[in-house]
Amino acid sequence: MKNLWAPWRMRYIEKESRDEESGCLFCPRIESDEDEKNLIVGRTGLSVVFMNKYPYNGGHVLVMPKRHLAELGDLEDGELFDLFDAVRKMRDAIDSVMKPHGYNVGINLGEVAGAGVPGHLHVHLVPRWKGDTNFMPLFGEVHVISEHIEATRAKLSEAFAKLTEKE
């Protein structure tokens, strides 16, 4: 097997920090006001949208409640509505900026279901394009992302802000 090197990603891998109390990767970032540094695309009253640092495709975001919860059943009605309203608005923002042909939307509940951060519920929103699968993931076990994550975050943040400021 050949390797495709992406050493710029090490700065993300090495700087991962978790809240001492909850062990959560997201909570300290949600409490911070450094949205650009933390790759936060936008916020609503009860939810927050992050760029996925390890995306399946360009524009892959994570939408989650601000409150540290692991299960859908733990969400209060207002949080549930806000979460999925944020998913809908983020989809509209991605549509306006990236023009995908479709989406994968999903929640991994529990570590065995694939949750990389099982303690903080989050919804994956992954834009998809016709023909976006190619030989790289199949043979090289590598995903090719065309635009730097920070550039994508800036574009999506602007589009998301326009959609949420109408409220």
mmCIF file with all atom_site columns, C-alpha atoms in Angstrom:
data_model
loop_
_atom_site.group_PDB
_atom_site.id
_atom_site.type_symbol
_atom_site.label_atom_id
_atom_site.label_alt_id
_atom_site.label_comp_id
_atom_site.label_asym_id
_atom_site.label_entity_id
_atom_site.label_seq_id
_atom_site.pdbx_PDB_ins_code
_atom_site.Cartn_x
_atom_site.Cartn_y
_atom_site.Cartn_z
_atom_site.occupancy
_atom_site.B_iso_or_equiv
_atom_site.pdbx_formal_charge
_atom_site.auth_seq_id
_atom_site.auth_comp_id
_atom_site.auth_asym_id
_atom_site.auth_atom_id
_atom_site.pdbx_PDB_model_num
ATOM 1   C CA . MET A 1 1   ? 0.000   0.000  0.000  1.00 0.00 ? 1   MET A CA 1
ATOM 2   C CA . LYS A 1 2   ? 1.243   3.483  -0.879 1.00 0.00 ? 2   LYS A CA 1
ATOM 3   C CA . ASN A 1 3   ? 0.865   6.479  1.406  1.00 0.00 ? 3   ASN A CA 1
ATOM 4   C CA . LEU A 1 4   ? -0.495  9.890  0.585  1.00 0.00 ? 4   LEU A CA 1
ATOM 5   C CA . TRP A 1 5   ? 1.037   12.268 3.101  1.00 0.00 ? 5   TRP A CA 1
ATOM 6   C CA . ALA A 1 6   ? -0.946  15.168 4.550  1.00 0.00 ? 6   ALA A CA 1
ATOM 7   C CA . PRO A 1 7   ? 1.350   16.480 7.313  1.00 0.00 ? 7   PRO A CA 1
ATOM 8   C CA . TRP A 1 8   ? -0.715  19.673 7.733  1.00 0.00 ? 8   TRP A CA 1
ATOM 9   C CA . ARG A 1 9   ? -3.360  17.521 9.487  1.00 0.00 ? 9   ARG A CA 1
ATOM 10  C CA . MET A 1 10  ? -0.987  16.795 12.393 1.00 0.00 ? 10  MET A CA 1
ATOM 11  C CA . ARG A 1 11  ? -1.712  20.202 13.900 1.00 0.00 ? 11  ARG A CA 1
ATOM 12  C CA . TYR A 1 12  ? -5.329  19.103 14.304 1.00 0.00 ? 12  TYR A CA 1
ATOM 13  C CA . ILE A 1 13  ? -4.510  15.657 15.641 1.00 0.00 ? 13  ILE A CA 1
ATOM 14  C CA . GLU A 1 14  ? -1.899  16.832 18.162 1.00 0.00 ? 14  GLU A CA 1
ATOM 15  C CA . LYS A 1 15  ? -3.932  19.736 19.547 1.00 0.00 ? 15  LYS A CA 1
ATOM 16  C CA . GLU A 1 16  ? -7.039  17.785 20.463 1.00 0.00 ? 16  GLU A CA 1
ATOM 17  C CA . SER A 1 17  ? -8.009  18.630 24.012 1.00 0.00 ? 17  SER A CA 1
ATOM 18  C CA . ARG A 1 18  ? -10.800 17.303 26.135 1.00 0.00 ? 18  ARG A CA 1
ATOM 19  C CA . ASP A 1 19  ? -12.593 18.898 29.027 1.00 0.00 ? 19  ASP A CA 1
ATOM 20  C CA . GLU A 1 20  ? -11.158 17.457 32.250 1.00 0.00 ? 20  GLU A CA 1
ATOM 21  C CA . GLU A 1 21  ? -14.554 16.844 33.831 1.00 0.00 ? 21  GLU A CA 1
ATOM 22  C CA . SER A 1 22  ? -16.619 15.462 30.954 1.00 0.00 ? 22  SER A CA 1
ATOM 23  C CA . GLY A 1 23  ? -13.804 14.240 28.721 1.00 0.00 ? 23  GLY A CA 1
ATOM 24  C CA . CYS A 1 24  ? -15.680 15.965 25.917 1.00 0.00 ? 24  CYS A CA 1
ATOM 25  C CA . LEU A 1 25  ? -13.891 17.259 22.864 1.00 0.00 ? 25  LEU A CA 1
ATOM 26  C CA . PHE A 1 26  ? -16.681 19.713 22.052 1.00 0.00 ? 26  PHE A CA 1
ATOM 27  C CA . CYS A 1 27  ? -17.735 21.296 25.378 1.00 0.00 ? 27  CYS A CA 1
ATOM 28  C CA . PRO A 1 28  ? -14.643 23.500 25.905 1.00 0.00 ? 28  PRO A CA 1
ATOM 29  C CA . ARG A 1 29  ? -14.937 24.734 22.319 1.00 0.00 ? 29  ARG A CA 1
ATOM 30  C CA . ILE A 1 30  ? -18.646 25.484 22.706 1.00 0.00 ? 30  ILE A CA 1
ATOM 31  C CA . GLU A 1 31  ? -17.888 27.555 25.817 1.00 0.00 ? 31  GLU A CA 1
ATOM 32  C CA . SER A 1 32  ? -15.065 29.409 24.043 1.00 0.00 ? 32  SER A CA 1
ATOM 33  C CA . ASP A 1 33  ? -15.662 32.564 22.018 1.00 0.00 ? 33  ASP A CA 1
ATOM 34  C CA . GLU A 1 34  ? -12.983 31.612 19.457 1.00 0.00 ? 34  GLU A CA 1
ATOM 35  C CA . ASP A 1 35  ? -15.323 30.218 16.814 1.00 0.00 ? 35  ASP A CA 1
ATOM 36  C CA . GLU A 1 36  ? -12.907 30.565 13.900 1.00 0.00 ? 36  GLU A CA 1
ATOM 37  C CA . LYS A 1 37  ? -10.076 28.819 15.751 1.00 0.00 ? 37  LYS A CA 1
ATOM 38  C CA . ASN A 1 38  ? -12.439 26.051 16.904 1.00 0.00 ? 38  ASN A CA 1
ATOM 39  C CA . LEU A 1 39  ? -13.903 25.579 13.403 1.00 0.00 ? 39  LEU A CA 1
ATOM 40  C CA . ILE A 1 40  ? -17.374 26.562 14.561 1.00 0.00 ? 40  ILE A CA 1
ATOM 41  C CA . VAL A 1 41  ? -19.521 27.474 11.584 1.00 0.00 ? 41  VAL A CA 1
ATOM 42  C CA . GLY A 1 42  ? -22.352 28.994 13.577 1.00 0.00 ? 42  GLY A CA 1
ATOM 43  C CA . ARG A 1 43  ? -24.583 28.923 16.617 1.00 0.00 ? 43  ARG A CA 1
ATOM 44  C CA . THR A 1 44  ? -28.285 29.021 17.296 1.00 0.00 ? 44  THR A CA 1
ATOM 45  C CA . GLY A 1 45  ? -29.993 29.453 20.659 1.00 0.00 ? 45  GLY A CA 1
ATOM 46  C CA . LEU A 1 46  ? -29.450 25.846 21.739 1.00 0.00 ? 46  LEU A CA 1
ATOM 47  C CA . SER A 1 47  ? -27.207 24.294 19.064 1.00 0.00 ? 47  SER A CA 1
ATOM 48  C CA . VAL A 1 48  ? -23.806 24.717 17.466 1.00 0.00 ? 48  VAL A CA 1
ATOM 49  C CA . VAL A 1 49  ? -22.336 23.684 14.097 1.00 0.00 ? 49  VAL A CA 1
ATOM 50  C CA . PHE A 1 50  ? -18.719 22.521 13.748 1.00 0.00 ? 50  PHE A CA 1
ATOM 51  C CA . MET A 1 51  ? -16.689 21.625 10.704 1.00 0.00 ? 51  MET A CA 1
ATOM 52  C CA . ASN A 1 52  ? -15.713 17.970 10.964 1.00 0.00 ? 52  ASN A CA 1
ATOM 53  C CA . LYS A 1 53  ? -11.914 17.927 11.327 1.00 0.00 ? 53  LYS A CA 1
ATOM 54  C CA . TYR A 1 54  ? -11.807 14.457 9.794  1.00 0.00 ? 54  TYR A CA 1
ATOM 55  C CA . PRO A 1 55  ? -14.379 14.829 7.013  1.00 0.00 ? 55  PRO A CA 1
ATOM 56  C CA . TYR A 1 56  ? -15.742 12.197 4.726  1.00 0.00 ? 56  TYR A CA 1
ATOM 57  C CA . ASN A 1 57  ? -16.290 14.914 2.101  1.00 0.00 ? 57  ASN A CA 1
ATOM 58  C CA . GLY A 1 58  ? -15.652 18.639 1.853  1.00 0.00 ? 58  GLY A CA 1
ATOM 59  C CA . GLY A 1 59  ? -18.350 20.541 3.748  1.00 0.00 ? 59  GLY A CA 1
ATOM 60  C CA . HIS A 1 60  ? -18.941 17.707 6.253  1.00 0.00 ? 60  HIS A CA 1
ATOM 61  C CA . VAL A 1 61  ? -20.321 19.361 9.398  1.00 0.00 ? 61  VAL A CA 1
ATOM 62  C CA . LEU A 1 62  ? -21.442 18.259 12.850 1.00 0.00 ? 62  LEU A CA 1
ATOM 63  C CA . VAL A 1 63  ? -24.577 19.845 14.305 1.00 0.00 ? 63  VAL A CA 1
ATOM 64  C CA . MET A 1 64  ? -25.053 19.346 18.039 1.00 0.00 ? 64  MET A CA 1
ATOM 65  C CA . PRO A 1 65  ? -26.847 20.644 21.095 1.00 0.00 ? 65  PRO A CA 1
ATOM 66  C CA . LYS A 1 66  ? -24.800 23.043 23.199 1.00 0.00 ? 66  LYS A CA 1
ATOM 67  C CA . ARG A 1 67  ? -25.707 20.992 26.252 1.00 0.00 ? 67  ARG A CA 1
ATOM 68  C CA . HIS A 1 68  ? -23.599 17.864 26.835 1.00 0.00 ? 68  HIS A CA 1
ATOM 69  C CA . LEU A 1 69  ? -26.001 14.990 26.092 1.00 0.00 ? 69  LEU A CA 1
ATOM 70  C CA . ALA A 1 70  ? -25.436 11.475 24.785 1.00 0.00 ? 70  ALA A CA 1
ATOM 71  C CA . GLU A 1 71  ? -28.945 10.362 23.796 1.00 0.00 ? 71  GLU A CA 1
ATOM 72  C CA . LEU A 1 72  ? -31.788 11.732 21.696 1.00 0.00 ? 72  LEU A CA 1
ATOM 73  C CA . GLY A 1 73  ? -34.162 11.012 24.586 1.00 0.00 ? 73  GLY A CA 1
ATOM 74  C CA . ASP A 1 74  ? -32.183 13.408 26.791 1.00 0.00 ? 74  ASP A CA 1
ATOM 75  C CA . LEU A 1 75  ? -33.063 16.388 24.581 1.00 0.00 ? 75  LEU A CA 1
ATOM 76  C CA . GLU A 1 76  ? -35.837 18.684 25.750 1.00 0.00 ? 76  GLU A CA 1
ATOM 77  C CA . ASP A 1 77  ? -38.444 19.521 23.087 1.00 0.00 ? 77  ASP A CA 1
ATOM 78  C CA . GLY A 1 78  ? -36.940 22.951 22.432 1.00 0.00 ? 78  GLY A CA 1
ATOM 79  C CA . GLU A 1 79  ? -33.463 21.463 22.030 1.00 0.00 ? 79  GLU A CA 1
ATOM 80  C CA . LEU A 1 80  ? -34.747 18.817 19.641 1.00 0.00 ? 80  LEU A CA 1
ATOM 81  C CA . PHE A 1 81  ? -36.484 21.401 17.471 1.00 0.00 ? 81  PHE A CA 1
ATOM 82  C CA . ASP A 1 82  ? -33.490 23.751 17.549 1.00 0.00 ? 82  ASP A CA 1
ATOM 83  C CA . LEU A 1 83  ? -31.085 20.929 16.630 1.00 0.00 ? 83  LEU A CA 1
ATOM 84  C CA . PHE A 1 84  ? -33.002 19.835 13.564 1.00 0.00 ? 84  PHE A CA 1
ATOM 85  C CA . ASP A 1 85  ? -33.819 23.404 12.579 1.00 0.00 ? 85  ASP A CA 1
ATOM 86  C CA . ALA A 1 86  ? -30.048 24.040 12.649 1.00 0.00 ? 86  ALA A CA 1
ATOM 87  C CA . VAL A 1 87  ? -29.522 20.922 10.479 1.00 0.00 ? 87  VAL A CA 1
ATOM 88  C CA . ARG A 1 88  ? -32.085 22.268 7.992  1.00 0.00 ? 88  ARG A CA 1
ATOM 89  C CA . LYS A 1 89  ? -30.521 25.745 7.919  1.00 0.00 ? 89  LYS A CA 1
ATOM 90  C CA . MET A 1 90  ? -27.025 24.310 7.607  1.00 0.00 ? 90  MET A CA 1
ATOM 91  C CA . ARG A 1 91  ? -28.189 22.195 4.666  1.00 0.00 ? 91  ARG A CA 1
ATOM 92  C CA . ASP A 1 92  ? -29.534 25.386 3.060  1.00 0.00 ? 92  ASP A CA 1
ATOM 93  C CA . ALA A 1 93  ? -26.214 27.146 3.716  1.00 0.00 ? 93  ALA A CA 1
ATOM 94  C CA . ILE A 1 94  ? -24.244 24.280 2.141  1.00 0.00 ? 94  ILE A CA 1
ATOM 95  C CA . ASP A 1 95  ? -26.651 24.285 -0.825 1.00 0.00 ? 95  ASP A CA 1
ATOM 96  C CA . SER A 1 96  ? -26.007 27.983 -1.441 1.00 0.00 ? 96  SER A CA 1
ATOM 97  C CA . VAL A 1 97  ? -22.210 27.697 -1.177 1.00 0.00 ? 97  VAL A CA 1
ATOM 98  C CA . MET A 1 98  ? -21.318 24.228 -2.465 1.00 0.00 ? 98  MET A CA 1
ATOM 99  C CA . LYS A 1 99  ? -24.272 23.116 -4.627 1.00 0.00 ? 99  LYS A CA 1
ATOM 100 C CA . PRO A 1 100 ? -24.213 19.389 -3.727 1.00 0.00 ? 100 PRO A CA 1
ATOM 101 C CA . HIS A 1 101 ? -26.530 16.896 -5.409 1.00 0.00 ? 101 HIS A CA 1
ATOM 102 C CA . GLY A 1 102 ? -27.584 15.266 -2.136 1.00 0.00 ? 102 GLY A CA 1
ATOM 103 C CA . TYR A 1 103 ? -26.677 14.577 1.490  1.00 0.00 ? 103 TYR A CA 1
ATOM 104 C CA . ASN A 1 104 ? -25.954 11.869 3.981  1.00 0.00 ? 104 ASN A CA 1
ATOM 105 C CA . VAL A 1 105 ? -27.487 12.829 7.336  1.00 0.00 ? 105 VAL A CA 1
ATOM 106 C CA . GLY A 1 106 ? -26.976 10.638 10.377 1.00 0.00 ? 106 GLY A CA 1
ATOM 107 C CA . ILE A 1 107 ? -26.447 10.172 14.075 1.00 0.00 ? 107 ILE A CA 1
ATOM 108 C CA . ASN A 1 108 ? -24.148 7.508  15.534 1.00 0.00 ? 108 ASN A CA 1
ATOM 109 C CA . LEU A 1 109 ? -25.512 6.611  18.974 1.00 0.00 ? 109 LEU A CA 1
ATOM 110 C CA . GLY A 1 110 ? -22.896 4.816  21.049 1.00 0.00 ? 110 GLY A CA 1
ATOM 111 C CA . GLU A 1 111 ? -19.322 3.810  20.355 1.00 0.00 ? 111 GLU A CA 1
ATOM 112 C CA . VAL A 1 112 ? -20.236 0.516  18.674 1.00 0.00 ? 112 VAL A CA 1
ATOM 113 C CA . ALA A 1 113 ? -22.408 2.475  16.223 1.00 0.00 ? 113 ALA A CA 1
ATOM 114 C CA . GLY A 1 114 ? -19.387 4.515  15.164 1.00 0.00 ? 114 GLY A CA 1
ATOM 115 C CA . ALA A 1 115 ? -19.659 7.504  17.493 1.00 0.00 ? 115 ALA A CA 1
ATOM 116 C CA . GLY A 1 116 ? -16.152 8.963  17.738 1.00 0.00 ? 116 GLY A CA 1
ATOM 117 C CA . VAL A 1 117 ? -17.303 11.180 20.624 1.00 0.00 ? 117 VAL A CA 1
ATOM 118 C CA . PRO A 1 118 ? -20.084 9.057  22.135 1.00 0.00 ? 118 PRO A CA 1
ATOM 119 C CA . GLY A 1 119 ? -20.831 11.397 25.047 1.00 0.00 ? 119 GLY A CA 1
ATOM 120 C CA . HIS A 1 120 ? -21.920 14.439 23.018 1.00 0.00 ? 120 HIS A CA 1
ATOM 121 C CA . LEU A 1 121 ? -24.770 13.802 20.607 1.00 0.00 ? 121 LEU A CA 1
ATOM 122 C CA . HIS A 1 122 ? -24.154 15.184 17.117 1.00 0.00 ? 122 HIS A CA 1
ATOM 123 C CA . VAL A 1 123 ? -25.714 14.973 13.676 1.00 0.00 ? 123 VAL A CA 1
ATOM 124 C CA . HIS A 1 124 ? -23.446 14.415 10.678 1.00 0.00 ? 124 HIS A CA 1
ATOM 125 C CA . LEU A 1 125 ? -24.419 16.417 7.610  1.00 0.00 ? 125 LEU A CA 1
ATOM 126 C CA . VAL A 1 126 ? -22.342 15.303 4.620  1.00 0.00 ? 126 VAL A CA 1
ATOM 127 C CA . PRO A 1 127 ? -22.826 16.905 1.198  1.00 0.00 ? 127 PRO A CA 1
ATOM 128 C CA . ARG A 1 128 ? -22.580 14.507 -1.735 1.00 0.00 ? 128 ARG A CA 1
ATOM 129 C CA . TRP A 1 129 ? -22.054 14.998 -5.459 1.00 0.00 ? 129 TRP A CA 1
ATOM 130 C CA . LYS A 1 130 ? -22.665 12.669 -8.386 1.00 0.00 ? 130 LYS A CA 1
ATOM 131 C CA . GLY A 1 131 ? -19.379 10.910 -8.987 1.00 0.00 ? 131 GLY A CA 1
ATOM 132 C CA . ASP A 1 132 ? -17.803 12.019 -5.688 1.00 0.00 ? 132 ASP A CA 1
ATOM 133 C CA . THR A 1 133 ? -16.577 8.518  -5.040 1.00 0.00 ? 133 THR A CA 1
ATOM 134 C CA . ASN A 1 134 ? -13.399 7.664  -6.872 1.00 0.00 ? 134 ASN A CA 1
ATOM 135 C CA . PHE A 1 135 ? -10.506 5.240  -6.724 1.00 0.00 ? 135 PHE A CA 1
ATOM 136 C CA . MET A 1 136 ? -8.673  7.005  -3.855 1.00 0.00 ? 136 MET A CA 1
ATOM 137 C CA . PRO A 1 137 ? -10.845 5.699  -0.983 1.00 0.00 ? 137 PRO A CA 1
ATOM 138 C CA . LEU A 1 138 ? -11.153 2.290  -2.616 1.00 0.00 ? 138 LEU A CA 1
ATOM 139 C CA . PHE A 1 139 ? -7.522  1.630  -3.414 1.00 0.00 ? 139 PHE A CA 1
ATOM 140 C CA . GLY A 1 140 ? -5.558  4.215  -1.481 1.00 0.00 ? 140 GLY A CA 1
ATOM 141 C CA . GLU A 1 141 ? -7.755  4.359  1.621  1.00 0.00 ? 141 GLU A CA 1
ATOM 142 C CA . VAL A 1 142 ? -7.545  8.157  1.260  1.00 0.00 ? 142 VAL A CA 1
ATOM 143 C CA . HIS A 1 143 ? -10.162 10.875 0.839  1.00 0.00 ? 143 HIS A CA 1
ATOM 144 C CA . VAL A 1 144 ? -9.305  13.876 -1.308 1.00 0.00 ? 144 VAL A CA 1
ATOM 145 C CA . ILE A 1 145 ? -10.757 17.152 -0.024 1.00 0.00 ? 145 ILE A CA 1
ATOM 146 C CA . SER A 1 146 ? -10.400 19.967 -2.570 1.00 0.00 ? 146 SER A CA 1
ATOM 147 C CA . GLU A 1 147 ? -10.609 23.019 -0.310 1.00 0.00 ? 147 GLU A CA 1
ATOM 148 C CA . HIS A 1 148 ? -8.882  23.773 2.997  1.00 0.00 ? 148 HIS A CA 1
ATOM 149 C CA . ILE A 1 149 ? -11.216 23.293 5.963  1.00 0.00 ? 149 ILE A CA 1
ATOM 150 C CA . GLU A 1 150 ? -10.742 26.880 7.194  1.00 0.00 ? 150 GLU A CA 1
ATOM 151 C CA . ALA A 1 151 ? -11.760 28.329 3.809  1.00 0.00 ? 151 ALA A CA 1
ATOM 152 C CA . THR A 1 152 ? -14.859 26.138 3.722  1.00 0.00 ? 152 THR A CA 1
ATOM 153 C CA . ARG A 1 153 ? -15.717 27.136 7.309  1.00 0.00 ? 153 ARG A CA 1
ATOM 154 C CA . ALA A 1 154 ? -15.548 30.833 6.438  1.00 0.00 ? 154 ALA A CA 1
ATOM 155 C CA . LYS A 1 155 ? -17.882 30.463 3.444  1.00 0.00 ? 155 LYS A CA 1
ATOM 156 C CA . LEU A 1 156 ? -20.368 28.286 5.307  1.00 0.00 ? 156 LEU A CA 1
ATOM 157 C CA . SER A 1 157 ? -20.283 30.526 8.373  1.00 0.00 ? 157 SER A CA 1
ATOM 158 C CA . GLU A 1 158 ? -21.273 33.548 6.304  1.00 0.00 ? 158 GLU A CA 1
ATOM 159 C CA . ALA A 1 159 ? -24.124 31.651 4.606  1.00 0.00 ? 159 ALA A CA 1
ATOM 160 C CA . PHE A 1 160 ? -25.375 30.175 7.903  1.00 0.00 ? 160 PHE A CA 1
ATOM 161 C CA . ALA A 1 161 ? -25.312 33.609 9.572  1.00 0.00 ? 161 ALA A CA 1
ATOM 162 C CA . LYS A 1 162 ? -27.537 35.033 6.826  1.00 0.00 ? 162 LYS A CA 1
ATOM 163 C CA . LEU A 1 163 ? -30.063 32.234 7.383  1.00 0.00 ? 163 LEU A CA 1
ATOM 164 C CA . THR A 1 164 ? -30.120 32.555 11.176 1.00 0.00 ? 164 THR A CA 1
ATOM 165 C CA . GLU A 1 165 ? -30.179 36.363 11.390 1.00 0.00 ? 165 GLU A CA 1
ATOM 166 C CA . LYS A 1 166 ? -33.693 36.363 9.923  1.00 0.00 ? 166 LYS A CA 1
ATOM 167 C CA . GLU A 1 167 ? -35.057 35.062 13.234 1.00 0.00 ? 167 GLU A CA 1
#
